[in-house]
Coordinates of C-alpha atoms in Angstrom, one line a residue:
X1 CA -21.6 34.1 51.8
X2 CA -18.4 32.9 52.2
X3 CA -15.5 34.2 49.9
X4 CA -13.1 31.7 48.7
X5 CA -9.6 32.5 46.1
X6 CA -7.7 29.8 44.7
X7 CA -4.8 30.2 43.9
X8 CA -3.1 27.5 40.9
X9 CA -0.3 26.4 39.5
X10 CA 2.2 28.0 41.2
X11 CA 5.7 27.2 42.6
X12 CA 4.4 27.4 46.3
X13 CA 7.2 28.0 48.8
X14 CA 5.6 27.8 52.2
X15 CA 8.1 28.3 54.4
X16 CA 6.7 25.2 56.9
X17 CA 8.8 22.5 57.1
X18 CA 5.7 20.2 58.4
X19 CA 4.2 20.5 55.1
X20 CA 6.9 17.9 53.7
X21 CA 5.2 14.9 55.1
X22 CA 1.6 16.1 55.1
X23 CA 1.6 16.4 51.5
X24 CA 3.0 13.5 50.8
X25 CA 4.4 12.0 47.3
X26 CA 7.4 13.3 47.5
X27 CA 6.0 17.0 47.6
X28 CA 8.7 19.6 48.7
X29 CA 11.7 17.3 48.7
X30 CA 13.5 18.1 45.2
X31 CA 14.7 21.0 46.4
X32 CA 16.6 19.7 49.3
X33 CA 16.3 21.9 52.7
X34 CA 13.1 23.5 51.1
X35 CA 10.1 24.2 53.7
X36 CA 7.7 22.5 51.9
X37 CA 8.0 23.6 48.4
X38 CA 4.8 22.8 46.2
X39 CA 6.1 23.1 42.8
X40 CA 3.1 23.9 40.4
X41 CA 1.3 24.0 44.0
X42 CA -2.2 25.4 44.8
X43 CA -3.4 27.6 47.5
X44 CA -6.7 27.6 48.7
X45 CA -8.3 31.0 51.0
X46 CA -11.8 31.1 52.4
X47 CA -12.5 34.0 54.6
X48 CA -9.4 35.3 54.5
X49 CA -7.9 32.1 55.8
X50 CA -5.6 29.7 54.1
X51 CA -7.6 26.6 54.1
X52 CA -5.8 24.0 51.9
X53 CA -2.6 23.9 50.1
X54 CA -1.6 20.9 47.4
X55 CA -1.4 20.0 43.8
X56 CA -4.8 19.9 41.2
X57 CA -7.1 21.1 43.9
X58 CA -10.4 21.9 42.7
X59 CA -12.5 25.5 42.7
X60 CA -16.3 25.8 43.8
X61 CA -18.6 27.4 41.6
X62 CA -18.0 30.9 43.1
X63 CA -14.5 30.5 43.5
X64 CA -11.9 33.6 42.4
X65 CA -9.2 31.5 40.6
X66 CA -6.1 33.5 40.8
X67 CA -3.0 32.1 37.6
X68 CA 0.1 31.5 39.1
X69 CA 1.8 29.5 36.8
X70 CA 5.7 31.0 36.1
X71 CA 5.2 32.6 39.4
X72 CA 6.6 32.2 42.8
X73 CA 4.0 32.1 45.6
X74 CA 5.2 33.1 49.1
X75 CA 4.6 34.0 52.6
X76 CA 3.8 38.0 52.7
X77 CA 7.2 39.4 53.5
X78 CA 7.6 41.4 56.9
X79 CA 9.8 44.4 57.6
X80 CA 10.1 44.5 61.6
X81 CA 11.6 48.0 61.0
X82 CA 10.4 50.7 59.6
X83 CA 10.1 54.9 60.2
X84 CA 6.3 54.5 58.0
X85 CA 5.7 58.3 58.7
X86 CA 8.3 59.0 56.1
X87 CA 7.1 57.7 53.2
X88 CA 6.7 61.7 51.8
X89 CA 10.4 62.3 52.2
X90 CA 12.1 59.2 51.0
X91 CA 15.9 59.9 49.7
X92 CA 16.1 62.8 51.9
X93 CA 18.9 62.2 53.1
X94 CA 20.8 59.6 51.0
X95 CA 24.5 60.5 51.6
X96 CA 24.2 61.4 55.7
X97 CA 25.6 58.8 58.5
X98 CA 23.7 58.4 61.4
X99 CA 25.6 61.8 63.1
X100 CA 23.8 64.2 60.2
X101 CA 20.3 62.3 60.7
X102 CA 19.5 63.2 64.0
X103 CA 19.3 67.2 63.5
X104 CA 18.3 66.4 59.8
X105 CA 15.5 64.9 60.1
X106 CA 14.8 63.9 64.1
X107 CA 15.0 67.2 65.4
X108 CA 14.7 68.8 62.1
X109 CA 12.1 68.3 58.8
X110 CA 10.2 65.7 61.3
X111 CA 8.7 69.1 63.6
X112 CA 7.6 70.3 60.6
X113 CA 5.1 67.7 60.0
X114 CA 1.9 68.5 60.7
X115 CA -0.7 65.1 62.1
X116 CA -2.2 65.6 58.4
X117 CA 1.5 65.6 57.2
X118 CA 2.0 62.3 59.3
X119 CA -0.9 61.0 58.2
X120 CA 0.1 61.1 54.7
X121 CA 3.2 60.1 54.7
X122 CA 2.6 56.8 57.2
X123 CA -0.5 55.9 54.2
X124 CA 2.1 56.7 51.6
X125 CA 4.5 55.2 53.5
X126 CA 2.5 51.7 54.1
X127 CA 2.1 51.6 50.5
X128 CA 5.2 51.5 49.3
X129 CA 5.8 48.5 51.2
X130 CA 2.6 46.6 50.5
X131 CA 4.0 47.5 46.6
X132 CA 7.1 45.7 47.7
X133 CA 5.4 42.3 48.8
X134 CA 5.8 43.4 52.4
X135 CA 2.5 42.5 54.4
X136 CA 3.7 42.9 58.1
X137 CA 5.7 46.0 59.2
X138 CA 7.0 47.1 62.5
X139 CA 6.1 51.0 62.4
X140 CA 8.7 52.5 64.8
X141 CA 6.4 55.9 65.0
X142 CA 8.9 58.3 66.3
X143 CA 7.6 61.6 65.3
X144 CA 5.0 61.9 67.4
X145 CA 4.8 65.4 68.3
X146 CA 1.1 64.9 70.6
X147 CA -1.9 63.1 70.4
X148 CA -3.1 64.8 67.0
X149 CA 0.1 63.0 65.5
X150 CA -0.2 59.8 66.7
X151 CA -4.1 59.5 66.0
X152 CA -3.1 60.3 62.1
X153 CA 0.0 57.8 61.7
X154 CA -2.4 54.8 63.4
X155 CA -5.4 56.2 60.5
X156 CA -2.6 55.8 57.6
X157 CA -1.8 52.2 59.2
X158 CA -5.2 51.3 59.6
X159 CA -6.3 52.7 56.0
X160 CA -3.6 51.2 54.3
X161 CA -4.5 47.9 55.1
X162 CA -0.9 46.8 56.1
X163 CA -1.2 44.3 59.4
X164 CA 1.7 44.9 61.9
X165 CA 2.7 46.6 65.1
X166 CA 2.2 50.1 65.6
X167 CA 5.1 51.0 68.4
X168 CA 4.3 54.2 70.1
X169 CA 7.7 56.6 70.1
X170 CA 8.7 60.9 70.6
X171 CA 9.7 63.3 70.9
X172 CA 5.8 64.1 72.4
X173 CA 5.1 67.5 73.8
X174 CA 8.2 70.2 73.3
X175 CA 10.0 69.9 76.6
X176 CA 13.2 71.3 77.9
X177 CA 13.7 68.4 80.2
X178 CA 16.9 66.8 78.3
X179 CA 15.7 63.4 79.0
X180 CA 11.8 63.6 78.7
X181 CA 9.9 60.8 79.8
X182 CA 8.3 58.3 77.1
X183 CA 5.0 60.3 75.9
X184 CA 2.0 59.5 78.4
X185 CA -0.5 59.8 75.7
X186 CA 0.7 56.4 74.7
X187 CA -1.8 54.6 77.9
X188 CA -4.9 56.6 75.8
X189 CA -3.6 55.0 73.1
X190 CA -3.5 51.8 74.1
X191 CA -7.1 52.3 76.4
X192 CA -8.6 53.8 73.3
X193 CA -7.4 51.9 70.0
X194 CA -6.0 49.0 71.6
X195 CA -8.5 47.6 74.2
X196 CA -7.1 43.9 74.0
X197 CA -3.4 45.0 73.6
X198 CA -1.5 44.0 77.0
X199 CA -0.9 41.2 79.3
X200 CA -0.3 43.5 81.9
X201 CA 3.2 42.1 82.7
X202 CA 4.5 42.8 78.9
X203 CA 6.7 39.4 79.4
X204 CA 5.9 37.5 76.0
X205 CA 7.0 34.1 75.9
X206 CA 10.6 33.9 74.2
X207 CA 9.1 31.7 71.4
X208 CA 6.8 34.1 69.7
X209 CA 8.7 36.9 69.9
X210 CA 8.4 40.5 70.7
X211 CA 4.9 41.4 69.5
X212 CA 3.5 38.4 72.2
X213 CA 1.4 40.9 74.6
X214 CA -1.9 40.7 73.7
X215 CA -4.7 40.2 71.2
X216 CA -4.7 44.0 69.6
X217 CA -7.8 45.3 67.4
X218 CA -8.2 43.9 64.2
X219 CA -5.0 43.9 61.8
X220 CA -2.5 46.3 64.3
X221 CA -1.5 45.7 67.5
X222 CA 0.7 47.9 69.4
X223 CA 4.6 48.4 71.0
X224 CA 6.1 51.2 72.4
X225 CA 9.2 52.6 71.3
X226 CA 11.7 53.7 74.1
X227 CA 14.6 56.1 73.3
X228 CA 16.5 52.7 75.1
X229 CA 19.8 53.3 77.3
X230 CA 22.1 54.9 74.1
X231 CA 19.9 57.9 74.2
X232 CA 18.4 59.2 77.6
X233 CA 19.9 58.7 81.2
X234 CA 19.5 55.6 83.1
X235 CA 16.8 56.8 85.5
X236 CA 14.2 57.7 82.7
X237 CA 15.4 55.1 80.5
X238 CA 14.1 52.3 83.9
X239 CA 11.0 55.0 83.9
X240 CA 10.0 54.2 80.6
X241 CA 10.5 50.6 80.8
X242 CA 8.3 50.7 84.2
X243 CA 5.6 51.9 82.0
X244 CA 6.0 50.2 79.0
X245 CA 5.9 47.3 81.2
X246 CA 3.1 48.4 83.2
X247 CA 1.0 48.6 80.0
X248 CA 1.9 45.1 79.2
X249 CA 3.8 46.1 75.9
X250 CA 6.5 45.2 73.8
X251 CA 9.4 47.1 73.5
X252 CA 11.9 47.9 70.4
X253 CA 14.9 50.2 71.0
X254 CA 17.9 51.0 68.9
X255 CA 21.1 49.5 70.2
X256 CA 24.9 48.7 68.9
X257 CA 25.4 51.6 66.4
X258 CA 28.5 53.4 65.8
X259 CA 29.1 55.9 69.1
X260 CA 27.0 54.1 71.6
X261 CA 28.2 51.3 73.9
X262 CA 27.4 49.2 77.0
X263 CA 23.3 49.2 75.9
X264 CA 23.1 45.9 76.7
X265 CA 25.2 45.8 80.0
X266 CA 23.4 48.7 81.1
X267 CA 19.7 46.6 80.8
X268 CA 21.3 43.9 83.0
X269 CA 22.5 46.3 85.4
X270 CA 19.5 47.5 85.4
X271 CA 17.2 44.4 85.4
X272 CA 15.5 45.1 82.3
X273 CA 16.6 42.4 80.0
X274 CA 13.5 40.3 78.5
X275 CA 12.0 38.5 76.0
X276 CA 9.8 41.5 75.4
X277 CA 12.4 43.6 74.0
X278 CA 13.5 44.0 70.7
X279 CA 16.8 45.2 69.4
X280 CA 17.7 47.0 66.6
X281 CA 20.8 47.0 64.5
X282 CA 23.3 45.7 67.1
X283 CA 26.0 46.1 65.0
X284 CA 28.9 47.0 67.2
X285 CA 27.8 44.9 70.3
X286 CA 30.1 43.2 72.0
X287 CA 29.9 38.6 72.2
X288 CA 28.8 39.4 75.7
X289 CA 26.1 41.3 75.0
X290 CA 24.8 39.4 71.9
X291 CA 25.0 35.9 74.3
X292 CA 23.1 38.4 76.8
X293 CA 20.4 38.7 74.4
X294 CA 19.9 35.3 73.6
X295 CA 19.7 34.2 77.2
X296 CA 17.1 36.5 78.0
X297 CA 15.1 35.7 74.9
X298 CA 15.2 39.2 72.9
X299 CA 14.8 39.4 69.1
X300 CA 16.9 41.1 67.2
X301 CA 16.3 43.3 64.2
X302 CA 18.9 43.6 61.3
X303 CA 18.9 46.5 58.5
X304 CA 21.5 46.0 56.4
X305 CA 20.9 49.0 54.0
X306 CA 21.4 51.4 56.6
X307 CA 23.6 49.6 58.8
X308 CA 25.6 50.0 56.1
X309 CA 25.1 53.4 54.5
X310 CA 24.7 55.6 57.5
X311 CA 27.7 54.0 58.9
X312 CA 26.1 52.2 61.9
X313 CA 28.4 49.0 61.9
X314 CA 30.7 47.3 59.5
X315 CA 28.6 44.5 59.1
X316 CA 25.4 44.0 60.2
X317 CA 24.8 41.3 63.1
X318 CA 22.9 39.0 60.8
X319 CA 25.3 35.6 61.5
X320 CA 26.2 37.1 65.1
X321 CA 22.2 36.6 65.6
X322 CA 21.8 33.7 64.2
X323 CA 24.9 31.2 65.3
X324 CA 23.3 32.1 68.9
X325 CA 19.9 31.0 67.8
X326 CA 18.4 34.5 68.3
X327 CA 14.7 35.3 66.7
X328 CA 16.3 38.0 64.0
X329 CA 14.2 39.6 61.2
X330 CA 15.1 41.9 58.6
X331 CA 14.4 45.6 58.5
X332 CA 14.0 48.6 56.3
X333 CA 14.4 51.5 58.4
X334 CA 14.3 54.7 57.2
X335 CA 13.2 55.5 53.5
X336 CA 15.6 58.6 53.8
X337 CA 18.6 57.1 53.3
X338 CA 17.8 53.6 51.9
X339 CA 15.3 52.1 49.8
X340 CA 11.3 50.8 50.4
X341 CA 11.6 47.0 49.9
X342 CA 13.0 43.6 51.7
X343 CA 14.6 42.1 48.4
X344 CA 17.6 44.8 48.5
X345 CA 17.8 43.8 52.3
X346 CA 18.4 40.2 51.8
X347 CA 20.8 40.6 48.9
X348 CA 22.7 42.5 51.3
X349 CA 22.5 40.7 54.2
X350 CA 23.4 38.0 52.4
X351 CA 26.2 39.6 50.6
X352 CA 27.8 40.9 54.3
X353 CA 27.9 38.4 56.2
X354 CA 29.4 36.2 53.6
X355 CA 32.1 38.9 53.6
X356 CA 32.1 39.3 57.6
X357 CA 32.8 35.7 57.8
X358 CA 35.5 34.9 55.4
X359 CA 37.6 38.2 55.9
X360 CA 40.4 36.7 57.8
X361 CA 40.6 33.9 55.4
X362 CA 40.7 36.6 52.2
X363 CA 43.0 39.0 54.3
X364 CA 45.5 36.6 54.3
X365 CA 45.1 36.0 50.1
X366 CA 43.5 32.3 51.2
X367 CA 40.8 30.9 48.6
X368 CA 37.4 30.5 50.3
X369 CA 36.0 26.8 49.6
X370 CA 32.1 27.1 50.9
X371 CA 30.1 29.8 52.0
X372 CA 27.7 29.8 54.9
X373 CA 24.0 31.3 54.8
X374 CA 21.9 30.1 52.0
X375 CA 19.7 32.4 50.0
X376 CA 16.8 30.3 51.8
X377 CA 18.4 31.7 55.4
X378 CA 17.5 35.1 53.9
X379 CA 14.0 34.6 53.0
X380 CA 13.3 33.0 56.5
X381 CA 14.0 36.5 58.2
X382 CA 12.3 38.2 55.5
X383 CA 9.1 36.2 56.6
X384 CA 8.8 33.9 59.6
X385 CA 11.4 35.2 61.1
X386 CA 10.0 39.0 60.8
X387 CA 6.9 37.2 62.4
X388 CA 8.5 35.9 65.5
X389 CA 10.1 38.9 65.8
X390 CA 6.7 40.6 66.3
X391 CA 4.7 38.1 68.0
X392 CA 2.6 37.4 64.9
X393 CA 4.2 33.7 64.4
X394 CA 0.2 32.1 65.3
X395 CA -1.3 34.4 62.3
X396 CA 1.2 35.1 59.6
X397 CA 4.9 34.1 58.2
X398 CA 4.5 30.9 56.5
X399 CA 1.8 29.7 54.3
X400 CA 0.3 27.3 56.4
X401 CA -3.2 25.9 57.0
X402 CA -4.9 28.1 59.3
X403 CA -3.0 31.3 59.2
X404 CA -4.0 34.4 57.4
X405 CA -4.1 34.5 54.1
X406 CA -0.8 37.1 53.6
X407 CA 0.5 35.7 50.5
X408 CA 3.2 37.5 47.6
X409 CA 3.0 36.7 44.3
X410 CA 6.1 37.2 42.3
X411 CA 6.5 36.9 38.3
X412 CA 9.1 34.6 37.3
X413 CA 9.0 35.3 33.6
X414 CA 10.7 38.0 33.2
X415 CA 14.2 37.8 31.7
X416 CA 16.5 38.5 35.5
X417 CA 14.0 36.0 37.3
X418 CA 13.8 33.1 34.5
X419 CA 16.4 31.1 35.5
X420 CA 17.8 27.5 35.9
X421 CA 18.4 26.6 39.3
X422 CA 16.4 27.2 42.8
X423 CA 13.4 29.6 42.5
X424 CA 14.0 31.0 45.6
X425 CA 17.9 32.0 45.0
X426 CA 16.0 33.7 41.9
X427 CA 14.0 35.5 43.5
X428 CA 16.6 36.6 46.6
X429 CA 19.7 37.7 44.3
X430 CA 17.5 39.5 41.3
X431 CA 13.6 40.6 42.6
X432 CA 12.5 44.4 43.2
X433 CA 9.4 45.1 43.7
X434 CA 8.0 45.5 40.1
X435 CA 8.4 42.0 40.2
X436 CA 5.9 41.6 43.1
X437 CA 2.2 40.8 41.0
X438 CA -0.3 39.7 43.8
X439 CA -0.5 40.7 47.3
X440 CA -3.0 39.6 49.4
X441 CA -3.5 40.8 53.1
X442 CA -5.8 38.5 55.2
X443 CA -7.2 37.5 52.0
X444 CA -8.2 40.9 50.8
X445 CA -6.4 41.8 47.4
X446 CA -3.9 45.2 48.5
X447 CA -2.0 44.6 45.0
X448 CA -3.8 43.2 41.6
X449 CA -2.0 42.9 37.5
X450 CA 1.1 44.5 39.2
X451 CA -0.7 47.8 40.6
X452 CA -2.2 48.8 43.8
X453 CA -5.8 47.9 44.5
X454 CA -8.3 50.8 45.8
X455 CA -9.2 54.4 45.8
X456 CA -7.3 55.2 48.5
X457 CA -3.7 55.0 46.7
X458 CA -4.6 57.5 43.9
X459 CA -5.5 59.4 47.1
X460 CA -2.4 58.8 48.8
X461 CA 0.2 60.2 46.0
X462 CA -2.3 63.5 46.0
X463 CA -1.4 64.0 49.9
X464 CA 1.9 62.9 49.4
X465 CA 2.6 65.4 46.7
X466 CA 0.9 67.8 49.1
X467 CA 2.9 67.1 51.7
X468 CA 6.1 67.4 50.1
X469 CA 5.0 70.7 49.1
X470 CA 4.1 72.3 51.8
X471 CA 7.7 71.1 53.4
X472 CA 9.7 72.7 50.9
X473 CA 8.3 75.6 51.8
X474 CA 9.1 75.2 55.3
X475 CA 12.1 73.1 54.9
X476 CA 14.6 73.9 57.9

């Protein structure tokens, strides 16, 4: 029988511009530059689908009517960045720069983690952003200590109900090789989990982004995620590109933090810029090198919470990326040092690059008379943008007609969200995830009344808890 949910009465912001002139009667254009904004707007799912979206529409007889009224309904958000594995030891480390990380936690509390330990803290982990309105996510696995490990962190994914891409990363086996090769276990991987995962020439096509090689296996697809030029010599680092490659996957590696240089010049001396590869931070690179990415059709990722805190950058490269028209998406990173959700990364972007972009004007005591980047700018990373970024542009991002049904509800009526002007700015200078009331993944309810939906969450905090336990006692 066929499951339909409509959702009524809503402010619908859909985040496709085509939806102006299809909807006709003026829908969407009080606001201006909105992507066709429904005010008081419906949205109708069958099948996990979004089927319809418009003003008064009618439910069938066995139609789930979900009230929106005083809310704001958007595309699920998407966080292109994320460690997911450590959802058990968020604020770990909340006052270390990226020099403390690495032996904190990289070579540190992550060998401690048993697979169970992964798998509870990628479930935990997964949750805390479904909580947060985030739909999509970008798990940048990189404690994978053998196969054991990486079987658990996909089972958390896969349990949580999250969709996203799953990129493969380390250490792998213990090795005293100082550059080890990318872990081999990762072709099983893909053979076993992913059967339809892989073009075979891992090329993409520069318009959907990263995530554009291959079909995948139900809600996860996979990536790989290469220890990139900045941390492993040039011969391994064109090794693991070769295979990446030769498994016809995307690729996202870190690149234009504080204390590395010359990524991107090394990947074109190298020949191994593409429209496959994905680049986080990029921070400190240089005009050269961001106009390097955009020619070869790269995404770029942004976190501006740890960008900033861990000391990766000054600013992060959010109007660097886009003034060059390069696919960027927001981040969260890691839960160690900064927080679980996407609203705290757009304030911040936002907040930055304002800053980055009048400082000459303000360091010579000049009165700014406009701003650029409009809260609206923000929520496009935070959802179409994230999608491109991860290939997932055809399925998710925008609440349009045919895509799945990833949709964030988000309570206006509370005192900080009530406001006067645009909904959206609302929502992108004053939402947390407390706000976030209703999220639905491909149709399927992950977050209900303000609280997680299903068994498996009560379950989750138990192995969490346990988790965290056992790592105190074995805390390095």
């Amino acid at each position: 029988m066929s499951k339909e949910i409509l959702i009524t009465g809503g402010h619908v912001v859909t985040l496709d511009d085509t939806l102006d002139d299809s909807l006709g009667d003026g829908l969407g254009d009080e606001l201006g530059d909105a992507f066709g904004d429904v005010p008081g707007g419906d949205v109708r799912v069958r099948d996990g689908v979004i089927t319809q979206i418009g003003v008064g529409l009618s439910p069938g007889p066995d139609t789930e009517v979900v009230d929106a009224r005083g809310r704001l309904v958007i595309p699920g958000l998407i966080d292109t960045h994320r460690h997911v594995w450590q959802g058990a030891i968020a604020g770990f480390t909340p006052q270390m720069t990226g020099y403390g990380y690495g032996p904190a936690v990289l070579t540190g509390i992550s060998l401690d983690h048993t697979a169970a330990d992964i798998y509870a803290g990628t479930l935990w982990g997964a949750l805390q952003a479904l909580d947060a309105g985030i739909t999509t996510i970008g798990d940048w696995a990189h404690a994978l200590q053998s196969a054991d490990h990486a079987d658990a962190n996909l089972r958390g994914l896969r349990e949580s109900g999250i969709r996203g891409l799953f990129f493969y990363g380390g250490p792998g086996p213990a090795d005293d090789d100082p550059n080890p090769p990318h872990p081999l276990d990762a072709r099983r991987m893909r053979d076993e989990h992913f059967p339809g995962n892989g073009n075979g020439n891992g090329s993409g096509d520069g318009n959907s982004g990263t995530g554009n090689s291959g079909t995948g296996t139900g809600r996860l697809r996979m990536g790989m995620a290469l220890r990139g030029p900045c941390f492993t010599s040039p011969e391994r680092n064109r090794q693991d590109f070769a295979f990446a490659r030769e498994l016809g996957l995307p690729i996202s590696i870190h690149v234009g933090m504080a204390g590395t240089a010359d990524a991107i010049t090394a990947l074109r001396r190298d020949g191994l810029l593409g429209p496959d590869v994905n680049y986080i931070h990029a921070n400190q690179l240089t005009d050269e090198e961001m106009d390097l990415i955009a020619a070869s059709g790269g995404t770029v990722t942004i976190t501006p919470s740890t960008d900033m805190l861990m000391q990766f950058g000054t600013y992060p490269a959010t109007g660097r990326a886009l003034e060059r028209d390069i696919v960027s998406g927001l981040g969260v990173d890691t839960v160690c040092s900064a927080g679980t959700d996407l609203f705290s990364e757009m304030r911040l972007a936002l907040a930055a690059e304002r800053s980055r972009a009048n400082a000459e004007s303000l360091a010579r005591n000049e009165l700014v008379h406009e701003v650029a980047l409009h809260q609206r700018d923000m929520l496009r990373l935070a959802t179409l943008g994230g999608a491109q970024v991860l290939g997932l542009a055809d399925e998710t991002g925008s609440l349009t007609p045919g895509k799945q049904a990833d949709i964030t509800i988000v309570d206006l009526r509370s005192p900080h969200l009530d406001g006067f002007g645009d909904p959206v700015a609302m929502l992108v200078l004053g939402a947390g995830p407390a706000d976030v009331e209703t999220v639905l993944v491909g149709g399927e309810f992950a977050k209900r009344d303000g609280t997680l939906v299903g068994t498996h969450a009560a379950k989750a905090r138990d192995l969490m808890h346990e988790t965290q336990d056992r790592l105190r006692s074995v805390i390095r």
